[in-house]
Amino acid sequence: MTGTVEASHRQLSGWGRTAPTRARVDRPVDAASIAGAFRTQTGGVIARGLGRSYGDAAQCSGGLTIEASGFSDIGKLDDSSGTIDVGGGVSLHDLMRHIIPSGWFVAVTPGTRYVSIGGAIAADVHGKNHHRDGSFANHVVELTLVTPTGTFTVSQDADPELFWATAGGMGLTGVVISATLRLIPIETSWIRVDSQRFARLDDLMSTMEDSDHRYRYSVAWLDCLGHRDGNHRSVLTRGDHAPSGAIPDRLRSRSREVPGDPRVRVPRSAPGRLVNRLSVRALNEAWFRSSSRSVGSLHPLSGFFHPLDGVGDWNLLYGPAGFVQYQFAVPATRGDVVAEAVGAIASSGIPSFLAVLKRFGPGTPGPLSFSQEGWTLALDFPLGPPGLPALLDDLDELVAHAGGRVYLAKDARLRPELLPVMYPRLPDFAAVRRRVDPVGVLASDLSRRLGIPG
Amino acid sequence: MNDAFGHPQSVIVLGGTSEIAREVVTLLAADRCRTVVLAGRDPVSLEVTATELRQSVARVEVVLFDAAATGDVDPTITRCFEIAGEAVDLVMVAVGELGAQETDEADPDRIAQMVTVNFTWPAAALSAVGAHLTRQGHGRMVVLSSVAGHRVRRSNYLYGSAKAGLDSFARGLGESLRGTGVTVHVVRPGFVRTKMTAGRSPAPFAVGPERVASDIVRGLEHGQEVIWTPGILKWVFSTLGCLPRALWRRLPG
Ligand SMILES: Cc1cc2nc3c(=O)[nH]c(=O)nc-3n(C[C@H](O)[C@H](O)[C@H](O)COP(=O)(O)OP(=O)(O)OC[C@H]3O[C@@H](n4cnc5c(N)ncnc54)[C@H](O)[C@@H]3O)c2cc1C
Ligand SMILES: NC(=O)c1ccc[n+]([C@@H]2O[C@H](COP(=O)([O-])OP(=O)(O)OC[C@H]3O[C@@H](n4cnc5c(N)ncnc54)[C@H](OP(=O)(O)O)[C@@H]3O)[C@@H](O)[C@H]2O)c1
């Protein structure tokens, strides 16, 4: 096939390393090759970015996985409008290194820079500023998508149905080959951070409700192992981009420093599993001890947004069995579900590394987009404890009945019957799918497992 | 598709009337399983099992075959996959016949049949299943071996030797499939109280089929390639396996 390099077969899994499956993997570099693959491929086609979704969203057992890394162009930054054209396979890491020196930053960044533009759109990712700025797709001016029925450039005004089905659509509407992003101006690459510790979950949550609006970025980490008194410690960190005036002289030369590559990597041969109940407790403890109350301390962007990116392949620490991440969102009125979930996890005795709690602002019109106004909690669980599958099934019920949902970019185990309850606009999504993919070429292990209609 | 915990959505059982298999499917149905194909030799008892499973599984289908005849293994397996109609996440090989060692051992026809039912047919079926699953890009095979094959005994060397062959075949096949998304899981139960052992006096560590089923499902959750059940038998048999032959011979059972 022209325009395609490196076609091969590979076993693929997500960041959690569970349920690997094998597929043909192509790396096309033009739209025509993708269109050709849609015409000839039987057995399903799905796009893959940097494989940072945790479950089975970016793989297609027995079919074809299209690696988007061939779409790697970074266009010229338009200083007057603050926009830039980027290929669907460009990583946020590379984009940040390109734009920070000129005083720009991405409007939304997830907890890792190693995600692609296509992956960020397909999961409609959120950052620590969702309560103020919404999710990734809110800042996409337009995107170009190769579908089985043609290549389309869509925006919030031009074919909004296809645009919003693609935002959060987990690659099931086609392959994003390029996008125009709206950036935000920054004076420095530093964040001015206030942090506070809490002994009680309800104090944390009411502080977030009362004063999150004063900060652009806000996130809390809490210890789900709990304490004898039934309380859960937490640390709330909130901040804003530091203006140049806030940078002390000793940091002047580094005021627009770009994030670097991982300083260390976990070797492939790392022993068994390094994350267990004991090490989780020790790590949580170390984390809480190291974060004391502070006001206005300066943190580099990378340390503030992407604390784990300093260690390459850290997912290997969970051992060969892998791990799952559970992330849910519930409406603002159902903060009680957060407390109930944390309580259920603590009393199950199943270890989870620090949980991340955030407030979401209003969601987008995307029928499969995850964020909805309210609360979101995310936790990692190493595989192994016998009660884990049932615990997560119970949490699903709790979340679904509260009008909430789980995040498909993290999912690897949701009961399919709950999908339409959590995402009631699934029929709107299916209608767009039938329009752009009437034969049903686009499929992933996720879409098959959950029976996402098309 | 299998989920992160190795819980399948669709399953084929070769030996569809096996009591152990029925318990496994019942557990899987409580998780994510919604399609089951039961393949076996007796339409009446297959239908009985199917009816029972339909209470918890959305779709249960039946396919007929006889493991004493090896002429049509490939079409049988193909038929099972066609009837499943979707990706098959788990194939369980539960066919087996315990036989009657005392009378069988002097009868060449019976010896041939025991080897066929316990080894030849399952091995041929496994390799056909392996080809289907490889094309699919994923899937797991669960093979009912037995501790009887671990170190064969005077009292049941016929059954034991056939299981030993199957056990080795399955593990070799598993090696050959590395990197394909397909895995093989060998189960080694001890004495299980099912219709197969009815009327025989239980060996030490005898368990019911429910226990074997939950060990199998837990083993799959952990991706274990060899599942001893009950787990203690792993230690018992690795010790017994080292006993001098004279002593081994004199053990009861
Ligand atoms: C440490 C860590 C922290 C994280 N923090 C956050 C966070 O704070 N907020 C958040 O929202 N998410 C977070 N995530 C999840 C991550 O942002 C999403 O899973 C994202 O989709 C990953 O992008 P990727 O390029 O790796 O995509 P992949 O994992 O490769 O693919 C994800 C989905 O995008 C689709 N896709 C990929 N490329 C394209 C394309 N070119 N066109 C169409 N579809 C495509 C795939 O088909 C798949 O459905 C985090 C993940 C990790 C590992
Ligand atoms: N029970 C134990 O103590 C024990 C211990 C170790 C290993 N195992 C193994 O576990 C597996 C399941 O056994 P189980 O305990 O569940 O006993 P079971 O209920 O008797 O199951 C055996 C299965 O094999 C089928 N079968 C036998 N001969 C066949 C043939 N010629 N053609 C097609 N199917 C045939 C049986 O079908 P019918 O119902 O029609 O006979 C039945 O479905 C077997 O492989 C057995 O060897 C059992």
Coordinates of C-alpha atoms in Angstrom, one line a residue, chain B residues 125-212:
Chain B
A125 CA -9.5 -30.1 18.7
L126 CA -7.1 -27.8 20.6
S127 CA -5.0 -27.2 17.6
A128 CA -8.0 -26.4 15.5
V129 CA -9.2 -24.1 18.2
G130 CA -5.8 -22.5 18.3
A131 CA -6.0 -21.7 14.6
H132 CA -9.4 -20.0 15.0
L133 CA -8.3 -18.0 18.0
T134 CA -5.1 -16.9 16.4
R135 CA -7.0 -15.5 13.5
Q136 CA -9.3 -13.7 15.9
G137 CA -6.2 -12.2 17.7
H138 CA -7.1 -13.3 21.2
G139 CA -8.7 -16.1 23.2
R140 CA -8.0 -18.5 26.0
M141 CA -8.1 -22.3 26.0
V142 CA -8.8 -24.1 29.3
V143 CA -7.8 -27.8 29.2
L144 CA -9.0 -30.3 31.8
S145 CA -6.0 -32.4 32.6
S146 CA -5.7 -34.4 35.9
V147 CA -3.3 -35.1 38.7
A148 CA -3.6 -38.7 37.4
G149 CA -1.3 -37.6 34.5
H150 CA 1.3 -36.1 36.8
R151 CA 2.8 -39.4 37.8
V152 CA 0.8 -42.4 36.5
R153 CA -0.3 -45.2 38.8
R154 CA -0.9 -48.9 38.4
S155 CA -4.6 -48.4 39.3
N156 CA -5.3 -46.0 36.4
Y157 CA -2.4 -45.8 34.1
L158 CA -4.6 -45.9 31.0
Y159 CA -6.5 -42.7 31.8
G160 CA -3.4 -41.2 33.5
S161 CA -1.1 -41.7 30.5
A162 CA -3.7 -40.2 28.1
K163 CA -4.0 -37.2 30.4
A164 CA -0.2 -36.9 30.6
G165 CA -0.1 -36.7 26.9
L166 CA -2.8 -34.1 26.8
D167 CA -1.2 -32.1 29.5
S168 CA 2.1 -32.0 27.7
F169 CA 0.5 -31.3 24.3
A170 CA -1.5 -28.3 25.8
R171 CA 1.6 -26.8 27.4
G172 CA 3.6 -27.2 24.2
L173 CA 0.8 -25.6 22.2
G174 CA 0.7 -22.7 24.7
E175 CA 4.4 -22.1 24.1
S176 CA 3.9 -22.1 20.4
L177 CA 1.2 -19.5 20.7
R178 CA 3.2 -16.9 22.7
G179 CA 2.8 -13.4 21.2
T180 CA -0.4 -14.3 19.3
G181 CA -2.8 -13.0 22.0
V182 CA -3.9 -16.6 22.6
T183 CA -3.1 -18.5 25.8
V184 CA -3.5 -22.1 27.1
H185 CA -4.4 -22.9 30.7
V186 CA -4.0 -26.4 32.0
V187 CA -6.1 -27.5 34.9
R188 CA -5.0 -30.3 37.1
P189 CA -7.8 -31.4 39.5
G190 CA -7.6 -34.2 42.0
F191 CA -10.7 -36.3 42.8
V192 CA -13.8 -34.3 42.0
R193 CA -17.3 -35.6 43.0
T194 CA -19.1 -35.6 39.6
K195 CA -20.8 -38.3 37.6
M196 CA -17.4 -39.3 36.3
T197 CA -16.4 -40.6 39.7
A198 CA -19.8 -41.6 41.0
G199 CA -19.6 -44.9 42.9
R200 CA -15.9 -44.6 43.6
S201 CA -14.5 -44.0 47.0
P202 CA -13.1 -40.4 47.2
A203 CA -9.3 -39.9 47.2
P204 CA -7.7 -37.6 49.8
F205 CA -8.4 -33.9 49.1
A206 CA -11.6 -34.8 47.2
V207 CA -13.7 -31.7 46.3
G208 CA -17.0 -30.8 44.6
P209 CA -17.1 -29.3 41.1
E210 CA -18.0 -25.8 42.5
R211 CA -14.6 -25.6 44.2
V212 CA -12.8 -26.7 41.0

